C-alpha positions as semicolon CSV with decimal commas, in nm:
position;residue;x (nm);y (nm);z (nm)
1;X;0,008;0,008;-0,018
2;X;0,104;0,341;-0,111
3;X;0,278;0,576;0,153
4;X;-0,077;0,843;0,124
5;X;-0,306;0,605;0,138
6;X;-0,157;0,418;0,480
7;X;-0,116;0,765;0,622
8;X;-0,500;0,830;0,584
9;X;-0,539;0,517;0,705
10;X;-0,324;0,510;1,041
11;X;-0,415;0,879;1,105
12;X;-0,813;0,776;1,076
13;X;-0,775;0,487;1,336
14;X;-0,600;0,708;1,573
15;X;-0,885;0,941;1,597
16;X;-1,153;0,711;1,548
17;X;-0,936;0,512;1,876
18;X;-0,951;0,846;2,070
19;X;-1,281;0,976;1,978
20;X;-1,480;0,674;2,036
21;X;-1,324;0,443;2,337
22;X;-1,405;0,541;2,690
23;X;-1,114;0,501;2,922
24;X;-1,354;0,382;3,246
25;X;-1,592;0,092;3,037
26;X;-1,396;0,067;2,740
27;X;-1,036;0,124;2,789
28;X;-0,927;-0,199;2,631
29;X;-1,135;-0,136;2,313
30;X;-0,969;-0,151;2,015
31;X;-1,166;-0,004;1,680
32;X;-1,016;-0,014;1,351
33;X;-1,147;0,088;1,006
34;X;-1,331;-0,235;0,911
35;X;-1,594;-0,175;1,239
36;X;-1,715;0,141;1,085
37;X;-2,020;0,144;0,877
38;X;-1,967;0,180;0,458
39;X;-2,096;0,545;0,503
40;X;-1,795;0,713;0,673
41;X;-1,577;0,453;0,465
42;X;-1,700;0,575;0,175
43;X;-1,633;0,934;0,278
44;X;-1,293;0,868;0,396
45;X;-1,197;0,709;0,063
46;X;-1,312;0,981;-0,139
47;X;-0,973;1,081;-0,049
48;X;-0,770;0,866;-0,186
49;X;-0,651;0,912;-0,548
50;X;-0,826;0,686;-0,752
51;X;-0,488;0,463;-0,875
52;X;-0,446;0,400;-0,510
53;X;-0,792;0,313;-0,471
54;X;-0,793;0,045;-0,750
55;X;-0,427;-0,095;-0,685
56;X;-0,408;-0,092;-0,299
57;X;-0,698;0,006;-0,132
58;X;-0,921;-0,293;-0,299
59;X;-0,647;-0,573;-0,249
60;X;-0,650;-0,517;0,152
61;X;-1,006;-0,717;0,188
62;X;-1,351;-0,830;0,082
63;X;-1,499;-0,542;0,210
64;X;-1,317;-0,221;0,097
65;X;-1,296;-0,428;-0,266
66;X;-1,680;-0,408;-0,287
67;X;-1,661;-0,027;-0,184
68;X;-1,348;0,059;-0,412
69;X;-1,606;-0,005;-0,673
70;X;-1,894;0,185;-0,546
71;X;-2,032;0,455;-0,851
72;X;-1,989;0,636;-0,523
73;X;-1,634;0,676;-0,577
74;X;-1,595;0,595;-0,925
75;X;-1,838;0,775;-1,150
76;X;-1,664;1,119;-1,157
77;X;-1,270;1,043;-1,194
78;X;-0,997;1,299;-1,267
79;X;-0,558;1,194;-1,286
80;X;-0,460;1,538;-1,345
81;X;-0,200;1,519;-1,031
82;X;-0,168;1,132;-1,108
83;X;0,211;1,188;-1,179
84;X;0,315;0,837;-1,101
85;X;0,094;0,683;-1,345
86;X;0,267;0,534;-1,655
87;X;0,087;0,416;-1,971
88;X;0,096;0,011;-1,852
89;X;-0,095;0,124;-1,540
90;X;-0,341;0,382;-1,671
91;X;-0,441;0,123;-1,941
92;X;-0,526;-0,114;-1,652
93;X;-0,730;0,169;-1,441
94;X;-0,940;0,250;-1,770
95;X;-1,025;-0,128;-1,807
96;X;-1,110;-0,094;-1,439
97;X;-1,343;0,234;-1,461
98;X;-1,535;0,162;-1,832
99;X;-1,829;-0,002;-1,666
100;X;-1,808;0,293;-1,385
101;X;-1,656;0,677;-1,484
102;X;-1,900;0,914;-1,687
103;X;-1,699;1,237;-1,590
104;X;-1,341;1,158;-1,657
105;X;-1,032;1,391;-1,666
106;X;-0,706;1,359;-1,826
107;X;-0,619;1,764;-1,814
108;X;-0,233;1,828;-1,830
109;X;-0,160;1,436;-1,828
110;X;0,090;1,510;-2,110
111;X;0,305;1,246;-2,041
112;X;0,057;0,930;-2,170
113;X;0,121;0,829;-2,564
114;X;-0,161;0,887;-2,796
115;X;-0,234;0,515;-2,841
116;X;-0,302;0,511;-2,407
117;X;-0,541;0,790;-2,449
118;X;-0,772;0,623;-2,726
119;X;-0,818;0,364;-2,477
120;X;-1,071;0,654;-2,322
121;X;-1,306;0,457;-2,579
122;X;-1,372;0,187;-2,380
123;X;-1,560;0,413;-2,146
124;X;-1,855;0,401;-2,351
125;X;-2,077;0,557;-2,034
126;X;-1,884;0,915;-2,042
127;X;-2,087;1,232;-2,072
128;X;-1,802;1,482;-1,949
129;X;-1,440;1,462;-2,090
130;X;-1,144;1,633;-2,024
131;X;-0,827;1,586;-2,274
132;X;-0,648;1,877;-2,273
133;X;-0,254;1,853;-2,288
134;X;-0,306;1,479;-2,383
135;X;-0,131;1,342;-2,703
136;X;-0,341;1,341;-2,957
137;X;-0,401;1,351;-3,339
138;X;-0,714;1,424;-3,559
139;X;-0,752;1,033;-3,644
140;X;-0,768;0,907;-3,299
141;X;-0,997;1,213;-3,153
142;X;-1,192;1,055;-3,441
143;X;-1,230;0,722;-3,353
144;X;-1,239;0,772;-2,997
145;X;-1,541;1,032;-3,043
146;X;-1,722;0,806;-3,294
147;X;-1,717;0,504;-2,934
148;X;-1,880;0,762;-2,706
149;X;-2,191;0,874;-2,893
150;X;-2,325;0,992;-2,498
151;X;-2,044;1,262;-2,440
152;X;-2,196;1,592;-2,399
153;X;-1,883;1,789;-2,261
154;X;-1,552;1,777;-2,450
155;X;-1,232;1,975;-2,371
156;X;-0,927;1,988;-2,548
157;X;-0,618;2,109;-2,741
158;X;-0,645;2,176;-3,115
159;X;-0,291;2,170;-3,268
160;X;-0,078;2,294;-3,569
161;X;-0,170;1,890;-3,704
162;X;-0,526;1,921;-3,689
163;X;-0,768;1,849;-3,977
164;X;-1,133;1,859;-3,907
165;X;-1,183;1,704;-4,265
166;X;-1,067;1,385;-4,081
167;X;-1,287;1,380;-3,853
168;X;-1,524;1,077;-3,917
169;X;-1,916;1,100;-3,946
170;X;-1,959;0,895;-3,649
171;X;-1,754;1,159;-3,471
172;X;-1,928;1,485;-3,620
173;X;-2,285;1,338;-3,515
174;X;-2,116;1,270;-3,147
175;X;-1,975;1,640;-3,167
176;X;-2,323;1,756;-3,264
177;X;-2,501;1,665;-2,954
178;X;-2,216;1,823;-2,722
179;X;-2,386;2,143;-2,528
180;X;-2,049;2,165;-2,367
181;X;-1,695;2,258;-2,511
182;X;-1,359;2,361;-2,478
183;X;-1,040;2,462;-2,693
184;X;-0,692;2,558;-2,635
185;X;-0,623;2,718;-2,941
186;X;-0,249;2,642;-3,051
187;X;-0,266;2,719;-3,380
188;X;-0,558;2,956;-3,601
189;X;-0,813;2,767;-3,654
190;X;-1,199;2,682;-3,542
191;X;-1,127;2,358;-3,429
192;X;-1,442;2,164;-3,354
193;X;-1,703;2,437;-3,315
194;X;-1,879;2,467;-3,657
195;X;-1,947;2,054;-3,598
196;X;-2,143;2,207;-3,242
197;X;-2,476;2,293;-3,367
198;X;-2,596;2,275;-2,971
199;X;-2,371;2,464;-2,756
200;X;-2,471;2,587;-2,474
201;X;-2,116;2,658;-2,283
202;X;-1,786;2,717;-2,526
203;X;-1,494;2,854;-2,352
204;X;-1,200;2,936;-2,567
205;X;-0,805;2,962;-2,450
206;X;-0,582;3,147;-2,745
207;X;-0,244;3,043;-2,707
208;X;-0,083;3,109;-3,031
209;X;0,262;3,261;-3,087
210;X;0,273;3,572;-3,358
211;X;0,544;3,454;-3,497
212;X;0,655;3,028;-3,574
213;X;1,006;2,876;-3,462
214;X;1,122;2,989;-3,819
215;X;1,073;3,346;-3,735
216;X;0,797;3,359;-3,983
217;X;0,457;3,592;-3,885
218;X;0,151;3,347;-3,823
219;X;-0,153;3,564;-3,926
220;X;-0,517;3,428;-3,966
221;X;-0,586;3,455;-4,289
222;X;-0,605;3,048;-4,348
223;X;-0,949;3,096;-4,168
224;X;-1,140;3,191;-4,455
225;X;-1,165;2,889;-4,625
226;X;-1,280;2,706;-4,321
227;X;-1,649;2,678;-4,216
228;X;-1,818;2,951;-4,060
229;X;-1,889;2,906;-3,717
230;X;-2,257;2,821;-3,615
231;X;-2,460;3,146;-3,483
232;X;-2,431;3,017;-3,119
233;X;-2,837;2,985;-3,104
234;X;-2,849;2,815;-2,808
235;X;-2,547;2,953;-2,638
236;X;-2,567;3,068;-2,256
237;X;-2,201;3,085;-2,163
238;X;-1,900;3,219;-2,322
239;X;-1,544;3,257;-2,199
240;X;-1,188;3,343;-2,367
241;X;-0,890;3,367;-2,203
242;X;-0,605;3,485;-2,422
243;X;-0,210;3,485;-2,415
244;X;-0,033;3,801;-2,549
245;X;-0,011;3,867;-2,947
246;X;-0,158;4,009;-3,209
247;X;-0,291;3,682;-3,354
248;X;-0,445;3,561;-3,053
249;X;-0,695;3,908;-3,094
250;X;-0,760;3,871;-3,427
251;X;-0,909;3,498;-3,389
252;X;-1,094;3,625;-3,128
253;X;-1,302;3,873;-3,310
254;X;-1,341;3,574;-3,589
255;X;-1,496;3,376;-3,300
256;X;-1,725;3,667;-3,209
257;X;-1,787;3,814;-3,582
258;X;-2,131;3,649;-3,531
259;X;-2,221;3,836;-3,205
260;X;-2,238;4,147;-3,411
261;X;-2,533;4,050;-3,615
262;X;-2,688;3,869;-3,386
263;X;-2,676;3,815;-2,967
264;X;-2,763;3,492;-2,837
265;X;-3,134;3,532;-2,657
266;X;-2,974;3,313;-2,350
267;X;-2,621;3,427;-2,261
268;X;-2,561;3,510;-1,975
269;X;-2,172;3,471;-1,857
270;X;-1,960;3,671;-2,115
271;X;-1,600;3,673;-2,041
272;X;-1,290;3,753;-2,216
273;X;-0,951;3,777;-2,044
274;X;-0,698;3,988;-2,295
275;X;-0,351;4,112;-2,123
276;X;-0,177;4,408;-2,192
277;X;-0,266;4,806;-2,183
278;X;-0,418;4,835;-2,541
279;X;-0,665;4,560;-2,627
280;X;-0,818;4,580;-3,025
281;X;-1,113;4,734;-3,022
282;X;-1,482;4,538;-3,071
283;X;-1,799;4,741;-3,206
284;X;-2,011;4,552;-3,103
285;X;-1,951;4,546;-2,707
286;X;-2,241;4,807;-2,591
287;X;-2,538;4,659;-2,800
288;X;-2,357;4,278;-2,616
289;X;-2,406;4,508;-2,319
290;X;-2,778;4,619;-2,373
291;X;-2,904;4,257;-2,438
292;X;-2,696;4,106;-2,119
293;X;-2,892;4,416;-1,887
294;X;-3,249;4,348;-2,047
295;X;-3,263;3,936;-1,947
296;X;-3,178;4,016;-1,580
297;X;-2,979;3,657;-1,541
298;X;-2,662;3,784;-1,593
299;X;-2,454;3,545;-1,365
300;X;-2,073;3,662;-1,483
301;X;-1,946;3,943;-1,685
302;X;-1,557;4,051;-1,804
303;X;-1,492;4,236;-2,053
304;X;-1,155;4,453;-2,192
305;X;-1,097;4,815;-2,078
306;X;-1,187;4,923;-2,443
307;X;-1,475;4,748;-2,545
308;X;-1,734;4,947;-2,292
309;X;-1,771;5,297;-2,146
310;X;-1,955;5,337;-1,845
311;X;-2,307;5,419;-1,965
312;X;-2,263;5,033;-2,158
313;X;-2,184;4,904;-1,800
314;X;-2,417;5,027;-1,608
315;X;-2,678;4,871;-1,841
316;X;-2,538;4,559;-1,858
317;X;-2,520;4,515;-1,443
318;X;-2,854;4,729;-1,405
319;X;-3,136;4,504;-1,262
320;X;-2,903;4,192;-1,274
321;X;-2,772;3,968;-0,970
322;X;-2,411;3,831;-1,111
323;X;-2,224;3,582;-0,911
324;X;-1,851;3,682;-1,062
325;X;-1,767;4,011;-1,206
326;X;-1,399;4,099;-1,296
327;X;-1,338;4,452;-1,412
328;X;-0,905;4,419;-1,410
329;X;-0,711;4,688;-1,547
330;X;-0,999;4,886;-1,625
331;X;-0,957;5,224;-1,418
332;X;-1,216;5,461;-1,617
333;X;-1,485;5,202;-1,450
334;X;-1,359;5,257;-1,134
335;X;-1,663;5,548;-1,052
336;X;-1,950;5,342;-1,220
337;X;-1,840;4,984;-0,999
338;X;-1,893;5,082;-0,712
339;X;-2,232;5,315;-0,807
340;X;-2,396;4,983;-0,936
341;X;-2,332;4,795;-0,624
342;X;-2,348;5,019;-0,371
343;X;-2,620;5,237;-0,529
344;X;-2,874;4,958;-0,644
345;X;-2,776;4,946;-0,996
346;X;-2,727;4,580;-0,902
347;X;-3,065;4,412;-0,829
348;X;-2,894;4,152;-0,570
349;X;-2,530;4,202;-0,456
350;X;-2,543;3,943;-0,227
351;X;-2,510;3,686;-0,506
352;X;-2,200;3,815;-0,558
353;X;-1,932;3,518;-0,515
354;X;-1,660;3,656;-0,692
355;X;-1,492;4,044;-0,755
356;X;-1,164;4,151;-0,917
357;X;-1,053;4,503;-0,885
358;X;-0,705;4,419;-0,979
359;X;-0,569;4,769;-1,068
360;X;-0,900;4,900;-1,108
361;X;-0,753;5,253;-0,994
362;X;-0,441;5,222;-1,093
363;X;-0,248;5,546;-1,115
364;X;0,155;5,569;-1,082
365;X;0,248;5,648;-0,737
366;X;0,403;5,975;-0,822
367;X;0,044;6,054;-0,949
368;X;-0,139;5,984;-0,601
369;X;-0,243;6,319;-0,556
370;X;-0,562;6,226;-0,409
371;X;-0,810;6,008;-0,202
372;X;-0,980;5,953;-0,520
373;X;-0,663;5,754;-0,668
374;X;-0,657;5,515;-0,363
375;X;-0,874;5,243;-0,199
376;X;-1,103;5,406;0,073
377;X;-1,159;5,226;0,375
378;X;-1,529;5,397;0,413
379;X;-1,652;5,252;0,050
380;X;-1,502;4,929;0,113
381;X;-1,706;4,924;0,432
382;X;-1,991;4,961;0,295
383;X;-1,925;4,716;-0,018
384;X;-1,831;4,442;0,278
385;X;-2,235;4,516;0,348
386;X;-2,391;4,530;0,039
387;X;-2,138;4,229;-0,120
388;X;-2,196;3,982;0,261
389;X;-2,123;3,644;0,083
390;X;-1,819;3,783;-0,143
391;X;-1,534;3,489;-0,110
392;X;-1,298;3,571;-0,366
393;X;-1,126;3,921;-0,394
394;X;-0,883;4,061;-0,587
395;X;-0,727;4,468;-0,528
396;X;-0,413;4,368;-0,691
397;X;-0,239;4,675;-0,825
398;X;-0,424;4,921;-0,666
399;X;-0,257;5,159;-0,354
400;X;-0,433;5,230;-0,007
401;X;-0,215;5,464;0,184
402;X;-0,325;5,516;0,538
403;X;-0,253;5,802;0,788
404;X;-0,158;5,690;1,110
405;X;-0,279;5,956;1,366
406;X;-0,444;5,966;1,707
407;X;-0,763;6,132;1,536
408;X;-0,830;5,851;1,321
409;X;-0,996;5,544;1,475
410;X;-0,959;5,101;1,411
411;X;-1,236;5,124;1,178
412;X;-1,067;5,353;0,948
413;X;-0,788;5,086;0,838
414;X;-0,858;4,924;0,507
415;X;-0,788;4,617;0,659
416;X;-1,074;4,632;0,902
417;X;-1,298;4,710;0,633
418;X;-1,211;4,403;0,451
419;X;-1,229;4,213;0,783
420;X;-1,592;4,243;0,752
421;X;-1,610;3,977;0,442
422;X;-1,642;3,731;0,696
423;X;-1,669;3,469;0,401
424;X;-1,365;3,548;0,229
425;X;-1,166;3,255;0,089
426;X;-0,888;3,389;-0,117
427;X;-0,754;3,769;-0,140
428;X;-0,531;3,916;-0,313
429;X;-0,366;4,266;-0,168
430;X;-0,125;4,540;-0,255
431;X;0,172;4,574;0,023
432;X;0,062;4,915;0,099
433;X;-0,256;4,780;0,228
434;X;-0,085;4,641;0,546
435;X;0,064;4,946;0,659
436;X;-0,036;5,120;0,953
437;X;0,129;5,444;0,807
438;X;0,477;5,626;0,714
439;X;0,794;5,509;0,901
440;X;0,972;5,836;0,932
441;X;1,196;5,764;1,105
442;X;1,284;5,458;0,920
443;X;1,270;5,629;0,577
444;X;1,546;5,847;0,717
445;X;1,763;5,600;0,875
446;X;1,796;5,403;0,550
447;X;1,837;5,747;0,330
448;X;2,124;5,824;0,607
449;X;2,291;5,464;0,569
450;X;2,332;5,545;0,220
451;X;2,570;5,842;0,255
452;X;2,924;5,809;0,072
453;X;3,026;5,837;0,479
454;X;2,824;5,531;0,600
455;X;2,909;5,350;0,315
456;X;3,259;5,400;0,350
457;X;3,279;5,276;0,719
458;X;3,038;4,992;0,635
459;X;3,129;4,671;0,791
460;X;3,109;4,403;0,457
461;X;2,885;4,145;0,493
462;X;3,008;3,796;0,587
463;X;3,033;3,528;0,390
464;X;2,766;3,201;0,436
465;X;2,461;3,193;0,645
466;X;2,392;3,484;0,863
467;X;2,271;3,431;1,229
468;X;1,968;3,545;1,308
469;X;1,667;3,514;1,611
470;X;1,325;3,413;1,486
471;X;1,162;3,659;1,734
472;X;1,424;3,927;1,705
473;X;1,346;4,123;1,455
474;X;1,170;4,464;1,592
475;X;0,891;4,671;1,485
476;X;0,981;4,956;1,189
477;X;0,710;5,174;1,388
478;X;0,517;5,104;1,705
479;X;0,235;4,894;1,680
480;X;0,278;4,849;1,291
481;X;0,058;4,528;1,246
482;X;-0,261;4,660;1,415
483;X;-0,456;4,683;1,077
484;X;-0,311;4,344;1,007
485;X;-0,471;4,196;1,291
486;X;-0,796;4,318;1,276
487;X;-0,760;4,107;0,928
488;X;-0,697;3,810;1,090
489;X;-0,974;3,812;1,337
490;X;-1,200;3,889;1,032
491;X;-1,109;3,624;0,763
492;X;-1,054;3,280;0,971
493;X;-1,192;3,081;0,635
494;X;-0,895;3,218;0,427
495;X;-0,722;2,975;0,268
496;X;-0,533;3,190;-0,048
497;X;-0,353;3,473;0,032
498;X;-0,142;3,677;-0,267
499;X;0,039;4,008;-0,106
500;X;0,200;4,173;-0,445
501;X;0,399;4,477;-0,350
502;X;0,414;4,771;-0,641
503;X;0,660;4,730;-0,896
504;X;0,705;4,376;-0,937
505;X;0,729;4,215;-1,254
506;X;0,853;3,864;-1,327
507;X;1,152;3,799;-1,500
508;X;1,023;3,548;-1,776
509;X;0,985;3,724;-2,058
510;X;0,607;3,553;-2,182
511;X;0,416;3,810;-1,954
512;X;0,650;4,026;-1,921
513;X;0,596;4,303;-2,227
514;X;0,215;4,319;-2,099
515;X;0,313;4,369;-1,761
516;X;0,580;4,663;-1,763
517;X;0,335;4,895;-1,970
518;X;0,139;4,903;-1,664
519;X;0,350;4,874;-1,357
520;X;0,534;5,152;-1,146
521;X;0,878;5,165;-1,070
522;X;0,987;4,933;-0,769
523;X;0,997;5,141;-0,460
524;X;0,820;5,419;-0,508
525;X;0,531;5,325;-0,269
526;X;0,683;5,450;0,104
527;X;0,360;5,223;0,246
528;X;0,471;4,937;0,116
529;X;0,843;4,949;0,180
530;X;0,697;4,940;0,583
531;X;0,556;4,588;0,520
532;X;0,812;4,364;0,629
533;X;0,899;4,082;0,894
534;X;0,696;4,186;1,153
535;X;0,359;4,156;0,870
536;X;0,470;3,838;0,759
537;X;0,507;3,669;1,129
538;X;0,175;3,804;1,225
539;X;0,005;3,606;0,925
540;X;0,084;3,286;1,108
541;X;-0,270;3,348;1,271
542;X;-0,402;3,219;0,928
543;X;-0,385;2,853;1,042
544;X;-0,615;2,731;0,718
545;X;-0,371;2,884;0,470
546;X;-0,321;2,674;0,194
547;X;-0,195;2,890;-0,098
548;X;0,063;3,161;-0,050
549;X;0,221;3,399;-0,261
550;X;0,443;3,682;-0,088
551;X;0,631;3,924;-0,433
552;X;0,792;4,244;-0,463
553;X;0,834;4,308;-0,074
554;X;1,131;4,582;-0,030
555;X;1,035;4,605;0,362
556;X;1,127;4,228;0,415
557;X;1,471;4,205;0,557
558;X;1,607;3,896;0,749
559;X;1,276;3,700;0,625
560;X;1,222;3,558;1,025
561;X;0,855;3,621;0,971
562;X;0,856;3,386;0,771
563;X;0,955;3,095;0,980
564;X;0,709;3,170;1,247
565;X;0,422;3,161;0,960
566;X;0,537;2,821;0,871
567;X;0,541;2,649;1,164
568;X;0,159;2,772;1,268
569;X;0,012;2,752;0,859
570;X;0,107;2,323;0,896
571;X;-0,132;2,268;0,580
572;X;0,040;2,491;0,325
573;X;0,042;2,324;-0,012
574;X;0,168;2,590;-0,254
575;X;0,416;2,878;-0,167
576;X;0,562;3,103;-0,403
577;X;0,794;3,406;-0,308
578;X;0,949;3,660;-0,528
579;X;1,176;3,947;-0,517
580;X;1,141;3,978;-0,152
581;X;1,388;4,244;0,009
582;X;1,668;4,402;-0,173
583;X;1,766;4,302;-0,519
584;X;2,142;4,335;-0,497
585;X;2,179;4,060;-0,247
586;X;1,969;3,795;-0,075
587;X;1,921;3,867;0,287
588;X;1,703;3,604;0,369
589;X;1,817;3,301;0,258
590;X;1,897;3,165;0,611
591;X;1,534;3,233;0,750
592;X;1,395;3,074;0,387
593;X;1,617;2,725;0,450
594;X;1,436;2,720;0,774
595;X;1,096;2,829;0,604
596;X;1,143;2,502;0,378
597;X;1,228;2,278;0,664
598;X;0,935;2,344;0,833
599;X;0,678;2,292;0,500
600;X;0,625;1,918;0,480
601;X;0,290;1,960;0,288
602;X;0,479;2,153;0,011
603;X;0,333;2,066;-0,283
604;X;0,428;2,377;-0,534
605;X;0,756;2,598;-0,454
606;X;0,878;2,918;-0,678
607;X;1,101;3,096;-0,566
608;X;1,235;3,406;-0,823
609;X;1,537;3,623;-0,683
610;X;1,795;3,782;-0,897
611;X;2,079;3,646;-0,650
612;X;2,026;3,309;-0,611
613;X;2,232;3,058;-0,454
614;X;2,090;2,712;-0,494
615;X;2,349;2,511;-0,344
616;X;2,352;2,237;-0,065
617;X;2,224;2,385;0,162
618;X;1,961;2,513;0,002
619;X;1,858;2,170;-0,168
620;X;1,950;2,029;0,153
621;X;1,623;2,220;0,282
622;X;1,383;2,219;0,028
623;X;1,415;1,808;0,045
624;X;1,247;1,882;0,418
625;X;0,892;1,922;0,126
626;X;0,880;1,519;0,098
627;X;0,540;1,623;-0,095
628;X;0,661;1,857;-0,311
629;X;0,544;1,750;-0,685
630;X;0,667;2,096;-0,850
631;X;0,915;2,347;-0,825
632;X;1,040;2,650;-1,022
633;X;1,364;2,869;-0,955
634;X;1,401;3,215;-1,144
635;X;1,740;3,395;-1,119
636;X;1,887;3,636;-1,349
637;X;2,219;3,586;-1,158
638;X;2,129;3,284;-0,948
639;X;2,384;3,004;-0,952
640;X;2,341;2,592;-0,871
641;X;2,508;2,319;-0,767
642;X;2,452;2,019;-1,036
643;X;2,521;1,773;-0,785
644;X;2,285;1,901;-0,499
645;X;1,959;1,893;-0,765
646;X;2,038;1,537;-0,828
647;X;2,084;1,457;-0,505
648;X;1,776;1,637;-0,416
649;X;1,594;1,475;-0,703
650;X;1,639;1,130;-0,534
651;X;1,545;1,247;-0,189
652;X;1,205;1,360;-0,293
653;X;1,059;1,084;-0,519
654;X;0,762;1,284;-0,634
655;X;0,909;1,564;-0,777
656;X;0,795;1,556;-1,107
657;X;0,868;1,874;-1,226
658;X;1,191;2,037;-1,276
659;X;1,185;2,453;-1,396
660;X;1,547;2,602;-1,330
661;X;1,572;2,926;-1,521
662;X;1,892;3,069;-1,372
663;X;2,241;3,208;-1,477
664;X;2,538;2,980;-1,568
665;X;2,649;2,869;-1,924
666;X;2,396;2,663;-2,166
667;X;2,605;2,359;-2,145
668;X;2,615;2,338;-1,800
669;X;2,226;2,360;-1,792
670;X;2,197;2,116;-2,096
671;X;2,438;1,857;-1,894
672;X;2,248;1,874;-1,571
673;X;1,879;1,889;-1,770
674;X;1,993;1,526;-1,966
675;X;2,134;1,406;-1,685
676;X;1,821;1,467;-1,480
677;X;1,632;1,333;-1,769
678;X;1,812;0,971;-1,821
679;X;1,780;0,886;-1,443
680;X;1,481;0,955;-1,336
681;X;1,246;0,961;-1,673
682;X;1,202;0,586;-1,669
683;X;1,040;0,576;-1,285
684;X;0,871;0,872;-1,343
685;X;0,668;0,901;-1,670
686;X;0,527;1,273;-1,630
687;X;0,880;1,434;-1,552
688;X;0,955;1,740;-1,700
689;X;1,241;1,912;-1,642
690;X;1,331;2,270;-1,815
691;X;1,718;2,417;-1,743
692;X;1,785;2,685;-1,891
693;X;1,999;3,005;-1,821
694;X;1,718;3,298;-1,795
695;X;1,907;3,556;-2,040
696;X;1,936;3,320;-2,309
697;X;1,794;3,428;-2,654
698;X;1,602;3,134;-2,711
699;X;1,438;3,127;-2,364
700;X;1,153;3,234;-2,534
701;X;1,138;2,902;-2,759
702;X;1,171;2,687;-2,461
703;X;0,925;2,806;-2,285
704;X;0,680;2,733;-2,535
705;X;0,776;2,418;-2,560
706;X;0,646;2,343;-2,146
707;X;0,316;2,236;-2,077
708;X;0,045;2,469;-2,083
709;X;-0,070;2,297;-1,751
710;X;0,260;2,386;-1,571
711;X;0,276;2,693;-1,727
712;X;-0,040;2,800;-1,565
713;X;-0,010;2,618;-1,223
714;X;0,352;2,773;-1,119
715;X;0,615;2,880;-1,381
716;X;0,505;3,187;-1,487
717;X;0,394;3,436;-1,222
718;X;0,019;3,556;-1,190
719;X;-0,302;3,609;-0,981
720;X;-0,568;3,309;-0,945
721;X;-0,751;3,498;-0,740
722;X;-1,095;3,607;-0,797
723;X;-1,070;3,504;-1,150
724;X;-1,419;3,377;-1,304
725;X;-1,445;2,985;-1,309
726;X;-1,462;2,978;-1,674
727;X;-1,111;3,189;-1,667
728;X;-0,890;3,060;-1,407
729;X;-0,617;2,849;-1,529
730;X;-0,686;2,505;-1,648
């Protein structure tokens, strides 16, 4: 039996004995798994991965064998994180599932060969199938669709080799009955959309490069000879998520051309996410807004900044009760959004679950001259009272500058207002929102210490790890975390927290051009500079935290707050740290190593710092994360120890994604990458190793070869909070 299953069962046995045994009358009693009812056992078995369920648990005894094949466990199955499942195991599992499974996801299972994926045709009862990221030719897709006659929902990739003419008539018949389709477009194409005349839900992801690997420009003229897109007569939900590039925007407009003639009568979800400051204009957007506002059943809305004006937005929201709203990078919508939500423009704001206001009031720090350019605590108070059921809130790329004066009460702090969102599960904040005020003493000290006199007398840092005490970090300004403490007390259910400072831009090139166009220089916000180790330490009160992102925090000096946080947040599974403290040196390295030793439940780790020394000590600490599956290191001037990387990979047998974009030569990077692939790829079918110099000119092409599921999850830095469910990373 695998370690995961054994740990679950042993832990359950201990809890059961402790809860049931009465020390007075049942002191000698022993209660085990076999004494539990079938209903309780089924609840436990739902937490066991399906491969372990059928390969290990089912072999324990006859009772568990029967329960493991219960339809409650095998009707809906996902292999998205079954990284240890190779082709042989998957073929066996699919045989066992063939008469049971109805909903099956192989999303991101990029390592299986096409012949294995084709074995899905045995699962003839499947109605929902997700094979995004799988290796599948048009011919194999045709044979698969011909067998799955009950299919109603499909998710696929459309690659350059796709040819709709290779689909058989039986496959086209299956497509004609689909009600849901999700396409990831890697080449300009309509994919299978022209065959789907009964679609109610269409989700598109555009990830096409503007140039080929040979440097030839890509255009959409080849679309003209293909079948026209059907008129989406029954369409209820439309969503599109675009990677940067002109081709992606042009292709989106071709998909939307029919909306200029006729807006589907049942449309209630319309989500379009276009990166960059200047998305292509779509003239039909105002008429779409009017249509959405007339029926009163709008559920979700996201539009690029250039598509609507305030009046059109008002018409779209008026009389509706949306559940998901996103106004990311739409500063001119700022007054209208709050008027609609707070002044009765929305019919029932209590239905709102997810709200993305990232960059909605964004102006550069140097231009912040009035309170109108910042978040206002009073407005957030009203928003909390009106949208009382909000679970996901994104305030990235905004500013809040609290003045720490005796005349102001605690309720004036933004965190005090946010604490009234009692149901919050995920939250993204600008760093300055945590500050209680500018510390003038701290700023003057920093400025004076940089004079030529002090620089000349300054003692050079000792080589190696610096001594530190976890609880010795002084507060920068008295009770500098009082505002944050109110947030901690009011939002005990928070599971995802992203704290991002102004001026942060990831060093990876794929999204960098879009990001730099709308991000201010690092260090311009004095309030953000005051957020440091003391604030990180206070975050330990979020005991339910599962995902944590800390990026662009220059006020973090030694990182001792990370240690305290990790000791209390024992269930942390995803940790992303980027550009903390000084960019010239990595002062918090010793504290980071101690932090990693505490993160025993960590599955994903992303670290970005210009000067990272990934030596033996670093990888020894990282190896304490025994459940780690994916990690990514990004460092423009960083170094790494090849032997330490190999030793780490031997110790952490669950790691299947190793991405390192560091300094060093191309030869050194390729040598290590080849060594890891040859040594571990046999036992880890899903192994994906990419080690490449960060400043090499061919890096964009290398990144293009990484499976999208890995790019979206951890390699590329991006906020995941308050993204409508249709646009969340797939």
